[in-house]
Amino acid sequence: MARSITVLNLGKISYRAAWQVQRSLLQAHRNDSKNEKSFLSEQHPGDVLIICEHEPVYTVGIREREYSQDEERLKALGADFVRTDRGGLITFHGPGQLVGYPVINLKNYSLGLRKYVSSLEKVLIKTCEMFGLQGKTTKDTGVWIDERKIAAIGISCKRYITQHGVSLNCDNDLSWFDHVIPCGIKGKGVTSLSQELGRKVSLQETEPLFLNSFCDVFGCTLAADEKLAENIFLKADFIS
Amino acid sequence: MAGAIRGVCRLQPFIKTFSLISQQKVTAFTKPCNYQYQNACRSFTSQMNKLLSEMRFTEEHEWVRQEGSTPHVTVGITDYAQDSLGDIVFVELPEVGSQVVEKDSIGAIESVKAVSDVYCPASGTVTEVNTELESTPEVVNTSPLEDGWLFKMELADVSSLDTLLTEKEYKDYLHGLE
């Protein structure tokens, strides 16, 4: 029987708030009494796929010492700068970019971390295919259209529960990427669905195709949960 | 796993030398070559079995090896864990001298694009970390039970080892995950 995942569309939300939502969901997953209960624990949300969009923000993974000089420079451009606990190096999120954060228990899908990352790559490739684009993976993780990166991946896993996820460039301003070496990969450019197709491809147009691809690859069904969304927006004091 | 490869490599020059002399001599020496190869494999297997039987394990796929009956232990991740993570690119280790608590997250391992926490198997004090992993994190993939050890600690209570999984219990746990 296909597993069910709740889709939680947080709309335009700050990176930090979206991360706090993930942490609250993580705490709700973990039943050991040692951990502080999150405000979502009573609801037993189960596996959740967060879809959202961020204001301009640069984020780095745990190898953040490599970017100690960059924070002030990037903030001066008008972006936020967040040090995270995910894998991968530096990336950018901004308006017009679809961001997906699956907070799922990998035990439910019998997936090791490497296979999980590979599954996320497949979801992104399938989504690109739906637009008639040939996405691929290379030795550099992420999804590429030829030598141009269209989607990035960076995740973490805490006792089988995943955090962080993927970002897919729809019609975001790519010039933000000029100020960094995205994911530490030199000499390669970035692209978006809009750039590749020569027309505006919005996040709203992309989202259902991304969700369909996610269902196909993970063998799950997706359903919205109004109460969960309500709970988050009403009770979370970190969402402004 | 790395030991088996070393076993074969030790024999390769031996086999090549004989093949240069003549094909017949290669045939004549095939049996001793096979015998030595089998011996190398047997020795590696029994070495690994002994290593595993001396270890305890956690459900987070860490192994713990005690030094004699002392409160000093070495901690690492299992072969299952390194295989499941993929190519390891970075290892974050606890600070030497830090007091650590059982089940707390005290480090992290980054494989390509993914970070997995390392959990403390028992409470105590960190006495040493494997500084080699800063420049060669991939050693955790190639030698997870030996050269890829993560850190050493002094246990606050030696009897806490009894709460960890034995080799058989860990194998049963892995079967349950499949």
XYZ file of C-alpha atoms in Angstrom, chain B residues 28-158:
131
model
C 52.724 -26.023 -11.448
C 52.563 -23.167 -8.979
C 48.840 -22.544 -9.240
C 48.031 -24.757 -6.279
C 50.447 -23.045 -3.867
C 49.230 -19.591 -5.140
C 45.599 -20.588 -4.475
C 46.567 -21.988 -1.091
C 48.289 -18.751 -0.077
C 45.399 -16.671 -1.392
C 42.908 -18.784 0.532
C 45.041 -18.483 3.630
C 45.125 -14.682 3.228
C 41.315 -14.622 2.933
C 40.856 -16.968 5.895
C 43.199 -14.891 7.999
C 41.373 -11.667 7.054
C 37.940 -13.197 7.730
C 38.945 -14.515 11.119
C 40.554 -11.149 11.915
C 37.310 -9.365 11.012
C 35.192 -11.870 12.934
C 37.348 -11.385 16.030
C 37.098 -7.607 15.638
C 33.307 -7.723 15.342
C 32.875 -10.144 18.223
C 34.764 -7.732 20.506
C 32.511 -4.825 19.565
C 29.198 -3.493 20.755
C 26.799 -1.607 18.501
C 24.066 1.008 18.559
C 20.890 1.352 16.491
C 22.484 4.451 14.997
C 25.113 2.155 13.436
C 28.025 3.073 15.679
C 30.459 0.448 16.987
C 32.242 0.585 20.320
C 35.416 -1.359 21.153
C 36.630 -1.566 24.735
C 40.346 -1.662 25.575
C 40.645 -4.761 27.749
C 38.415 -4.245 30.772
C 39.278 -0.561 31.105
C 36.758 2.292 30.788
C 38.543 3.366 27.579
C 36.756 2.722 24.303
C 37.108 3.532 20.610
C 34.020 4.526 18.592
C 33.338 4.427 14.862
C 30.550 3.746 12.359
C 29.751 0.350 10.889
C 30.250 -0.913 7.362
C 26.453 -0.753 6.887
C 26.521 2.944 7.805
C 29.400 3.927 5.517
C 27.819 2.018 2.626
C 24.475 3.658 3.199
C 26.024 7.141 3.371
C 28.055 6.928 0.179
C 31.351 8.766 -0.391
C 32.261 10.619 2.783
C 33.666 14.106 2.213
C 33.791 15.612 5.697
C 33.769 14.436 9.310
C 32.913 16.716 12.227
C 34.259 15.346 15.513
C 33.738 16.304 19.169
C 36.356 18.300 21.068
C 38.944 16.419 23.102
C 38.146 16.849 26.764
C 34.420 17.419 26.236
C 31.937 15.702 28.544
C 29.457 13.802 26.438
C 26.108 12.274 27.243
C 24.671 9.030 25.913
C 22.473 9.495 22.806
C 23.439 13.146 22.331
C 24.526 14.193 18.863
C 28.278 14.831 19.156
C 29.489 14.923 15.598
C 28.432 14.654 11.974
C 29.474 12.895 8.812
C 28.912 14.519 5.456
C 28.640 12.354 2.384
C 27.792 13.881 -0.954
C 25.141 16.531 -0.179
C 23.921 14.774 2.976
C 24.878 15.145 6.640
C 24.185 12.437 9.177
C 24.645 12.979 12.901
C 27.002 10.857 14.978
C 25.520 9.923 18.346
C 27.298 9.317 21.621
C 26.962 5.611 22.536
C 27.554 6.170 26.262
C 28.325 8.997 28.668
C 31.912 9.952 29.435
C 34.797 12.153 28.307
C 36.286 12.368 24.825
C 40.020 11.556 25.088
C 41.169 11.513 21.474
C 39.794 12.163 17.975
C 41.025 10.737 14.689
C 42.710 13.799 13.203
C 43.596 11.850 10.023
C 39.974 12.191 8.969
C 40.386 15.938 8.445
C 42.506 15.340 5.354
C 41.318 11.835 4.432
C 37.631 11.480 5.394
C 37.270 8.708 2.807
C 39.108 6.343 5.182
C 35.770 5.954 6.970
C 34.466 4.343 3.763
C 37.497 2.132 3.093
C 38.230 1.045 6.669
C 35.199 1.803 8.878
C 36.116 -0.730 11.607
C 39.840 0.036 11.876
C 41.622 3.084 10.407
C 38.304 4.979 10.089
C 37.697 5.105 13.872
C 36.138 8.450 14.896
C 37.020 9.138 18.511
C 38.078 7.571 21.794
C 36.471 8.177 25.139
C 36.648 7.269 28.792
C 33.306 5.914 29.951
C 31.688 7.334 33.056
C 30.299 3.855 33.765
C 31.782 0.739 32.140
